[in-house]
mmCIF file with all atom_site columns, C-alpha atoms in Angstrom:
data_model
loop_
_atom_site.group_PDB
_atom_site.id
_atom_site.type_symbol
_atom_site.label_atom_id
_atom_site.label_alt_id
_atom_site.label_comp_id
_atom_site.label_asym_id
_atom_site.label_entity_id
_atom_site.label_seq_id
_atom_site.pdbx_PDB_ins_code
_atom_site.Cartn_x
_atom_site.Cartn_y
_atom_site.Cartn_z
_atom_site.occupancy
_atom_site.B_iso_or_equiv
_atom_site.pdbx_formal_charge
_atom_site.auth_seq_id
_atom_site.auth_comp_id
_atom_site.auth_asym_id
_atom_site.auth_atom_id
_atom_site.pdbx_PDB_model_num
ATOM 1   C CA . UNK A 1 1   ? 40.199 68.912  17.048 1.00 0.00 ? 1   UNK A CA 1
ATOM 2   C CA . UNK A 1 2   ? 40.240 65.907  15.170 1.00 0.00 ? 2   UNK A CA 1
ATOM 3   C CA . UNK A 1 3   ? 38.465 67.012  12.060 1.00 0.00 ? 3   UNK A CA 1
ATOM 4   C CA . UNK A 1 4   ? 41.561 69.825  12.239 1.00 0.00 ? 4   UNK A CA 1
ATOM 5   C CA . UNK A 1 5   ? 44.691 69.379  9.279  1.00 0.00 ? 5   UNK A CA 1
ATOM 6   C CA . UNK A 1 6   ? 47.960 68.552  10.918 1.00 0.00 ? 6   UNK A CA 1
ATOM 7   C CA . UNK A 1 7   ? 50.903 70.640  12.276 1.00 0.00 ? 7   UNK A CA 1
ATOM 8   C CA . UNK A 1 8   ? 52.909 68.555  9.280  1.00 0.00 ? 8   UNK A CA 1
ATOM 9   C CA . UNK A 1 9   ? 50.635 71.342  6.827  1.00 0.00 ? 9   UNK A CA 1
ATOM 10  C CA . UNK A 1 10  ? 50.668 74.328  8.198  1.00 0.00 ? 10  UNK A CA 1
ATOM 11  C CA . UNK A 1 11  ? 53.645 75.597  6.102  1.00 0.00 ? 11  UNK A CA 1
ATOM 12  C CA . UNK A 1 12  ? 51.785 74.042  2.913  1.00 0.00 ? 12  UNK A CA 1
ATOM 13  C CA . UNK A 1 13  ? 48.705 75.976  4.295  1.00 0.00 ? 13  UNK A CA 1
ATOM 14  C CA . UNK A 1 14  ? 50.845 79.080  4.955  1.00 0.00 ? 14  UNK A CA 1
ATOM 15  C CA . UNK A 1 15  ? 52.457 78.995  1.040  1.00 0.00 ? 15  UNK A CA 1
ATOM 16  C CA . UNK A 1 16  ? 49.319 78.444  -0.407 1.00 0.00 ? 16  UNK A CA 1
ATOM 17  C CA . UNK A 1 17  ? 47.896 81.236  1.269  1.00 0.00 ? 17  UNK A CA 1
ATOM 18  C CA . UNK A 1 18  ? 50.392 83.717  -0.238 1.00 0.00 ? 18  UNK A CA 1
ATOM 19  C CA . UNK A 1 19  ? 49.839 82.144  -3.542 1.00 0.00 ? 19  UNK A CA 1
ATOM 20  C CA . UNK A 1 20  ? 46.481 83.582  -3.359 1.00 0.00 ? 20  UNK A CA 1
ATOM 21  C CA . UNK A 1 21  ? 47.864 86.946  -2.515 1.00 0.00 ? 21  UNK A CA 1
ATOM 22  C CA . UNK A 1 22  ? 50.177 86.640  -5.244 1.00 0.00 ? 22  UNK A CA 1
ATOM 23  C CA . UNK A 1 23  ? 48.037 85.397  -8.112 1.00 0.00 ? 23  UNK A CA 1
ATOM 24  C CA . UNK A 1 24  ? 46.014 89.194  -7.770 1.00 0.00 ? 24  UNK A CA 1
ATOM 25  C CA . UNK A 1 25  ? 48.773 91.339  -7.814 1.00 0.00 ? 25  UNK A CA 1
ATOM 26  C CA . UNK A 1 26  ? 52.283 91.549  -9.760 1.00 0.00 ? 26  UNK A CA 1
ATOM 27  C CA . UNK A 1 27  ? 54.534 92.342  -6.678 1.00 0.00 ? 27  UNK A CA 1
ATOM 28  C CA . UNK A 1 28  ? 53.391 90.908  -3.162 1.00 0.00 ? 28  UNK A CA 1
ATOM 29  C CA . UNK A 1 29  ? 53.249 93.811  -0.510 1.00 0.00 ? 29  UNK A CA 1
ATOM 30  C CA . UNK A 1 30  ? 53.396 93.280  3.179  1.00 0.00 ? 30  UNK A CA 1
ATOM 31  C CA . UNK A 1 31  ? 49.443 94.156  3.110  1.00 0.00 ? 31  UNK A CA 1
ATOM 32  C CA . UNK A 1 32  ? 49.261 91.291  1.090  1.00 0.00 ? 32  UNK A CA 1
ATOM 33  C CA . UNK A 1 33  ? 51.469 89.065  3.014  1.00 0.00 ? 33  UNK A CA 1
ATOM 34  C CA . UNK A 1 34  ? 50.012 90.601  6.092  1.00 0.00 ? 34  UNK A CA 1
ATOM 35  C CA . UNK A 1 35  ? 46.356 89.028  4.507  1.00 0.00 ? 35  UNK A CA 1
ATOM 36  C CA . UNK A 1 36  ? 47.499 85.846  3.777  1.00 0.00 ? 36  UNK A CA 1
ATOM 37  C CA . UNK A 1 37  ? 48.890 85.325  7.636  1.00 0.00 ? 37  UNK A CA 1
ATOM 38  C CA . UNK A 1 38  ? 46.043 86.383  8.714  1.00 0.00 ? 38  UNK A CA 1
ATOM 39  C CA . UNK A 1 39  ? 43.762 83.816  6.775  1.00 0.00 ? 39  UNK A CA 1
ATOM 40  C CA . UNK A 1 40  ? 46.685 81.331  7.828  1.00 0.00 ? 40  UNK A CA 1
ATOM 41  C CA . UNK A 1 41  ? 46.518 81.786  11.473 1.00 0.00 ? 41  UNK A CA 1
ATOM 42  C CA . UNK A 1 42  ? 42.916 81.765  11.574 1.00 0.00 ? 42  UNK A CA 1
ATOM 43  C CA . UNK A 1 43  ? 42.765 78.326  10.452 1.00 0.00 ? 43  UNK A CA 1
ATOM 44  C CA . UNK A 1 44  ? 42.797 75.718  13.705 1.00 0.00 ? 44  UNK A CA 1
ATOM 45  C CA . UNK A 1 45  ? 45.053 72.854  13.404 1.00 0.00 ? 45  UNK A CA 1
ATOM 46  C CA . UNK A 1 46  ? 45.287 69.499  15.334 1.00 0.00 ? 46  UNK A CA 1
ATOM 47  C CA . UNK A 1 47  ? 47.413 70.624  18.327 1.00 0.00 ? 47  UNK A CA 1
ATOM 48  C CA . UNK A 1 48  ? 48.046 69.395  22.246 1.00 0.00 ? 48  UNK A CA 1
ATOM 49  C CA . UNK A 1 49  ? 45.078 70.313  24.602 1.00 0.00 ? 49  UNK A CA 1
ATOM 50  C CA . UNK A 1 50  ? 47.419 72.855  25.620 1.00 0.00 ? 50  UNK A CA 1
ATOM 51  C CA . UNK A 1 51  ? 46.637 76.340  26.285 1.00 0.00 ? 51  UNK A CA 1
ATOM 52  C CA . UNK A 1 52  ? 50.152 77.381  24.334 1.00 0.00 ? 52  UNK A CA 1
ATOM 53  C CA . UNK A 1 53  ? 50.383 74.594  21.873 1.00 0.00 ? 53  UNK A CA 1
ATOM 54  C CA . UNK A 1 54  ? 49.463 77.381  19.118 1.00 0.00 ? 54  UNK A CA 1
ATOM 55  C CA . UNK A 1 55  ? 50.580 80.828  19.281 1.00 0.00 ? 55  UNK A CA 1
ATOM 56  C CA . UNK A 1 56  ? 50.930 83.475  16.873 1.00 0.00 ? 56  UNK A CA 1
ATOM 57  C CA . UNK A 1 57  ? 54.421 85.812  17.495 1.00 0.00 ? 57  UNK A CA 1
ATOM 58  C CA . UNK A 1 58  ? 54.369 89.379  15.318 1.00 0.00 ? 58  UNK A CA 1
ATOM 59  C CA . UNK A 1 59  ? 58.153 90.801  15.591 1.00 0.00 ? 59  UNK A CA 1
ATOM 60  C CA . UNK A 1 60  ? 59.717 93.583  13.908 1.00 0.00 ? 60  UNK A CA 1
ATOM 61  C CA . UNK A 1 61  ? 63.305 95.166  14.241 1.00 0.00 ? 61  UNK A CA 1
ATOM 62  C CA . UNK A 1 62  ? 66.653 95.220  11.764 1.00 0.00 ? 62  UNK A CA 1
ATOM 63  C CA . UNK A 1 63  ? 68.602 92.260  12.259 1.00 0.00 ? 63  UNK A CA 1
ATOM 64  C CA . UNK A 1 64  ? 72.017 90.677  10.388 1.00 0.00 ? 64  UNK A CA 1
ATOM 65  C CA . UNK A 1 65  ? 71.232 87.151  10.809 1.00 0.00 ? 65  UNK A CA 1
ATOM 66  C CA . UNK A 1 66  ? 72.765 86.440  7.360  1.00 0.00 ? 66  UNK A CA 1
ATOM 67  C CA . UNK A 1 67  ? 75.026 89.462  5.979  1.00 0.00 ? 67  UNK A CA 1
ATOM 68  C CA . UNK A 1 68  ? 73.720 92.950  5.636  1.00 0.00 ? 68  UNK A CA 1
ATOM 69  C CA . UNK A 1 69  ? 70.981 94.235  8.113  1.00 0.00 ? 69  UNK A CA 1
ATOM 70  C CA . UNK A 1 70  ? 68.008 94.184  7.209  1.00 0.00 ? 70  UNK A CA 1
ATOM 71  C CA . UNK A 1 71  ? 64.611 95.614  8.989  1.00 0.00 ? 71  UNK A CA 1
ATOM 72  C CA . UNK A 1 72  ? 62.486 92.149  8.803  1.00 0.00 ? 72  UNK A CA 1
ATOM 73  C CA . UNK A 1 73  ? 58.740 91.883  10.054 1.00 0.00 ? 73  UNK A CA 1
ATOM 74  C CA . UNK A 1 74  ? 58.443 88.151  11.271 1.00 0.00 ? 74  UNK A CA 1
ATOM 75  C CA . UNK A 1 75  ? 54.757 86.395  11.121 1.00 0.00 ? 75  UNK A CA 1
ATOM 76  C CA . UNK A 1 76  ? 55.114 83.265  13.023 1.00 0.00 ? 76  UNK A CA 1
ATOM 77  C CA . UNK A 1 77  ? 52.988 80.189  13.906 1.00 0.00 ? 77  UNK A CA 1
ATOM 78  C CA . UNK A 1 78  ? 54.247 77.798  16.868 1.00 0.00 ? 78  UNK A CA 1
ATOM 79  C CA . UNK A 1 79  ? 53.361 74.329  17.209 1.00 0.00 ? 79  UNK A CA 1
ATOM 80  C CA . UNK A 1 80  ? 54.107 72.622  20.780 1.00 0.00 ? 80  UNK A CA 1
ATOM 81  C CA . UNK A 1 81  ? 55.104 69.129  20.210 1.00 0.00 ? 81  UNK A CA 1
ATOM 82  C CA . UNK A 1 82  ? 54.815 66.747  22.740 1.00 0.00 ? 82  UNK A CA 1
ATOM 83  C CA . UNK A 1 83  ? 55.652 63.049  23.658 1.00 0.00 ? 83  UNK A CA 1
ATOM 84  C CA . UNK A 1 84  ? 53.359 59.987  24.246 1.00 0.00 ? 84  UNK A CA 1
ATOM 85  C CA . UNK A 1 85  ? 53.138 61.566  27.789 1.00 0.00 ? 85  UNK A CA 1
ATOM 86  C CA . UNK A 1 86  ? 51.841 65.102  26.700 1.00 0.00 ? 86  UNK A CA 1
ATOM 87  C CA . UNK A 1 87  ? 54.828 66.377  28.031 1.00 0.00 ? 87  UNK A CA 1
ATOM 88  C CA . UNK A 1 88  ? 56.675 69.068  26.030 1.00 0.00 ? 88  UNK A CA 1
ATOM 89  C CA . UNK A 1 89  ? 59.170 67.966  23.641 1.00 0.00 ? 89  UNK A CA 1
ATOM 90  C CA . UNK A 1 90  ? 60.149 70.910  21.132 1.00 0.00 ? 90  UNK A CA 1
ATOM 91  C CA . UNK A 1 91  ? 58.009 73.512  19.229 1.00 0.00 ? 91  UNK A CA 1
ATOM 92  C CA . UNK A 1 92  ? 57.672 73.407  15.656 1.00 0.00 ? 92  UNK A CA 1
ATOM 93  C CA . UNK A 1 93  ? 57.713 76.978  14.086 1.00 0.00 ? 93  UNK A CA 1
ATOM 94  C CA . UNK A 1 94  ? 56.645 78.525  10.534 1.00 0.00 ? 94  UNK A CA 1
ATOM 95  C CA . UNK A 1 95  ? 58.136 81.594  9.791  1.00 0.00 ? 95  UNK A CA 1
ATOM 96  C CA . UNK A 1 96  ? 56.782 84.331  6.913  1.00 0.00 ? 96  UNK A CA 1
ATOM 97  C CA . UNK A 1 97  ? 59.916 87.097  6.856  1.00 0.00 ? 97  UNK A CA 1
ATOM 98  C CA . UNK A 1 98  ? 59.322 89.756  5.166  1.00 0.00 ? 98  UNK A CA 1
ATOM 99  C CA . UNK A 1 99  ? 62.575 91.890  4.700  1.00 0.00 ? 99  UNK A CA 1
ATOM 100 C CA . UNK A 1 100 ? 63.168 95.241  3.728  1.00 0.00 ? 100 UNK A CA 1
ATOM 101 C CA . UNK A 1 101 ? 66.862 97.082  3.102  1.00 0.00 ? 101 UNK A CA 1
ATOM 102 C CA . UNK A 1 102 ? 67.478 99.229  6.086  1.00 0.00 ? 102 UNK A CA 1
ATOM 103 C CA . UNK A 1 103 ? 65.918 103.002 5.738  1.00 0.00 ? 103 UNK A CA 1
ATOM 104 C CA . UNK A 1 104 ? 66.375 105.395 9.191  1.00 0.00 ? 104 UNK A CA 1
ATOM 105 C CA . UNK A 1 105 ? 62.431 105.362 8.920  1.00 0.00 ? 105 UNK A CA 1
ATOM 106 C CA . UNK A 1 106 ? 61.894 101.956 9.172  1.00 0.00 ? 106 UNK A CA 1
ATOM 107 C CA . UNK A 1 107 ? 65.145 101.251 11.247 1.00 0.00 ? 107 UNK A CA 1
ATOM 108 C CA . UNK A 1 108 ? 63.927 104.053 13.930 1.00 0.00 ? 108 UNK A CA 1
ATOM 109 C CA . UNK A 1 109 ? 60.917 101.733 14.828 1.00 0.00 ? 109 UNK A CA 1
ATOM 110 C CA . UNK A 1 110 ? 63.518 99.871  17.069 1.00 0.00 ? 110 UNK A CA 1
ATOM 111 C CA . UNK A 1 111 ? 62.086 96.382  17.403 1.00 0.00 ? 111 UNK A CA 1
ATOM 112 C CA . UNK A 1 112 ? 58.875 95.155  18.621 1.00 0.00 ? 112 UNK A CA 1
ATOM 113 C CA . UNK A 1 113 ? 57.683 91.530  19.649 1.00 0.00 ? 113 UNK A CA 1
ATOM 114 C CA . UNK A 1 114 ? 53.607 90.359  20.621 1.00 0.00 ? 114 UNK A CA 1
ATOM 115 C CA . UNK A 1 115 ? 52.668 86.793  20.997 1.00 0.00 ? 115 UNK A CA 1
ATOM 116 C CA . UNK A 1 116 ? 48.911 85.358  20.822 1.00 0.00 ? 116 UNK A CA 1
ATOM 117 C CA . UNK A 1 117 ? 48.069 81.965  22.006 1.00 0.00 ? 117 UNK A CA 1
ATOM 118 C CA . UNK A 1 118 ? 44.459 80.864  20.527 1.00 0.00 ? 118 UNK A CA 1
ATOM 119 C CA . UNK A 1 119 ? 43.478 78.845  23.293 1.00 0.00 ? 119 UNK A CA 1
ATOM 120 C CA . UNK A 1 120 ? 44.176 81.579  25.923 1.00 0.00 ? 120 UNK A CA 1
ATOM 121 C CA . UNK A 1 121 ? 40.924 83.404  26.143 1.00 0.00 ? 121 UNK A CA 1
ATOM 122 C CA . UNK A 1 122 ? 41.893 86.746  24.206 1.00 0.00 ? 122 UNK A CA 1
ATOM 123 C CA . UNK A 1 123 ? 40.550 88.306  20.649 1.00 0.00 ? 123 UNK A CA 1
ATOM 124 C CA . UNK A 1 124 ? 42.441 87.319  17.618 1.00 0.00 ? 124 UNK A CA 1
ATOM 125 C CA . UNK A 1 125 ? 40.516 90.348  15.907 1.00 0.00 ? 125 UNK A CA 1
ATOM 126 C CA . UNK A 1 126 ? 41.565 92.436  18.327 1.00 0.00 ? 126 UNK A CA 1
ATOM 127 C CA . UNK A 1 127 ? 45.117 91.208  18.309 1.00 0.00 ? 127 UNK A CA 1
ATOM 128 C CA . UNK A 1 128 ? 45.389 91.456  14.486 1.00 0.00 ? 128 UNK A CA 1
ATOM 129 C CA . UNK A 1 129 ? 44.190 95.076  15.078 1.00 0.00 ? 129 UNK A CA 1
ATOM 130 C CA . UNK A 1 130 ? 46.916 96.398  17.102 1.00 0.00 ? 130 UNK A CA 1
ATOM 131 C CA . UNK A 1 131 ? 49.724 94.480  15.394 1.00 0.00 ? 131 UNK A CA 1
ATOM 132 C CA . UNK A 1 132 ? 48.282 96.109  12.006 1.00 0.00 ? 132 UNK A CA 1
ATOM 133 C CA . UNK A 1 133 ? 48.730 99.413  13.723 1.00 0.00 ? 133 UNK A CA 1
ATOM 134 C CA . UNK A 1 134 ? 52.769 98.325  14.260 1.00 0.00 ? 134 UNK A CA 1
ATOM 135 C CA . UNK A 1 135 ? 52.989 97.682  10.637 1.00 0.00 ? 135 UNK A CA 1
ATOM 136 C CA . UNK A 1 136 ? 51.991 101.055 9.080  1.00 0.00 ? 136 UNK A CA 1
ATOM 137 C CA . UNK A 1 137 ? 54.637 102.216 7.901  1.00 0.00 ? 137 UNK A CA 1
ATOM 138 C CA . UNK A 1 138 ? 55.517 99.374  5.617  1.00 0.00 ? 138 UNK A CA 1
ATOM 139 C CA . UNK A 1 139 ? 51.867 97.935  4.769  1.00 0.00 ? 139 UNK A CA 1
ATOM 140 C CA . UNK A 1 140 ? 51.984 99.297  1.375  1.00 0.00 ? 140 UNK A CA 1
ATOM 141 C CA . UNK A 1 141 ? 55.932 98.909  0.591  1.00 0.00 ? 141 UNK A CA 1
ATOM 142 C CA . UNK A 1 142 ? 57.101 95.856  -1.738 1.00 0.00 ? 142 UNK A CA 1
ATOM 143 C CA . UNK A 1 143 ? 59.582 94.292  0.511  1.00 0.00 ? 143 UNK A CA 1
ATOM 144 C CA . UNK A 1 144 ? 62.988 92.910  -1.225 1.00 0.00 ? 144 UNK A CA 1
ATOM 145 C CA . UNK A 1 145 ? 62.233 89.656  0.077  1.00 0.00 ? 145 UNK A CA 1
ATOM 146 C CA . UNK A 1 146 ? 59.885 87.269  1.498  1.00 0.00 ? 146 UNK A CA 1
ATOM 147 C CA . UNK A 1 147 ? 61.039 84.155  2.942  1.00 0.00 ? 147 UNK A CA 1
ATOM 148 C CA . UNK A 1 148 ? 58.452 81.350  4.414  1.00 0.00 ? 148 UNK A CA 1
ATOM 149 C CA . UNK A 1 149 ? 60.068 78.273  6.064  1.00 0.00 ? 149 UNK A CA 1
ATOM 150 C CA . UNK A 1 150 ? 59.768 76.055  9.484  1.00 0.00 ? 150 UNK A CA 1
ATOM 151 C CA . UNK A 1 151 ? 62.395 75.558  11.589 1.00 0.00 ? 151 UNK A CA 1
ATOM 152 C CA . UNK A 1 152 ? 62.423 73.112  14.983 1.00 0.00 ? 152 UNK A CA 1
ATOM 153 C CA . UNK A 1 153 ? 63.230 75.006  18.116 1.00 0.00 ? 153 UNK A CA 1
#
């Protein structure tokens, strides 16, 4: 895919995707951040001829990773990295976290994880379908927060 942008964009692509969403609307929903992943992970970068070297993970659940809980819906891309020798080396991830204080609703959806790997012979549509369905509940809610970043793993 040599006509593809680089892994080094995607969380440029990923930002600028939300600033879309954003410029239409005062507060940014998770329908709206939900939109902009979706344009996002449509978009093919230059990756390893590897059937997993792109996925897509959906995850929901109410986590403390830093202080209070919080019920957090996690849209991620991961990047395989690899060496000279195409062997794996680390993955690269980009995170969109949308958070939400804890409400028994929300919190009573336990957790919930789905991966997608473009390269793997499934639907994307379809796969966007049934992780909309898991997000009902908070589609139309303004979240408290939405934090977009890449980490190494």
């Amino acid at each position: 895919m040599h006509d593809s942008p680089r892994m080094e964009k995607a969380l440029d692509v990923l930002r600028a995707e939300l600033e879309v969403e954003r410029s239409t609307q005062t507060e940014l929903t998770a329908r709206a951040a939900w939109s902009a992943f979706m344009r996002f992970a449509r978009q093919r970068f230059a990756t390893a001829p590897t059937r997993d070297s792109d996925g897509l993970l959906f995850q929901y659940g109410t986590y403390a990773f830093s202080g209070r809980p919080k019920f957090t819906v996690d849209l991620t891309r991961q990047f395989e990295i690899t060496d000279d020798e195409g062997e794996h080396e680390h993955y690269v991830q980009v995170h969109c976290e949308i958070r939400y204080e804890c409400e028994p609703v929300l919190d009573a959806l336990g957790s919930f994880d789905s991966w997608f790997f473009h390269d793997a012979d499934t639907n994307l549509d379809e796969w966007f379908a049934a992780m909309e369905g898991h997000l009902e509940l908070v589609l139309a809610r303004v979240p408290g927060e939405i934090d977009v970043y890449e980490e190494r793993v």
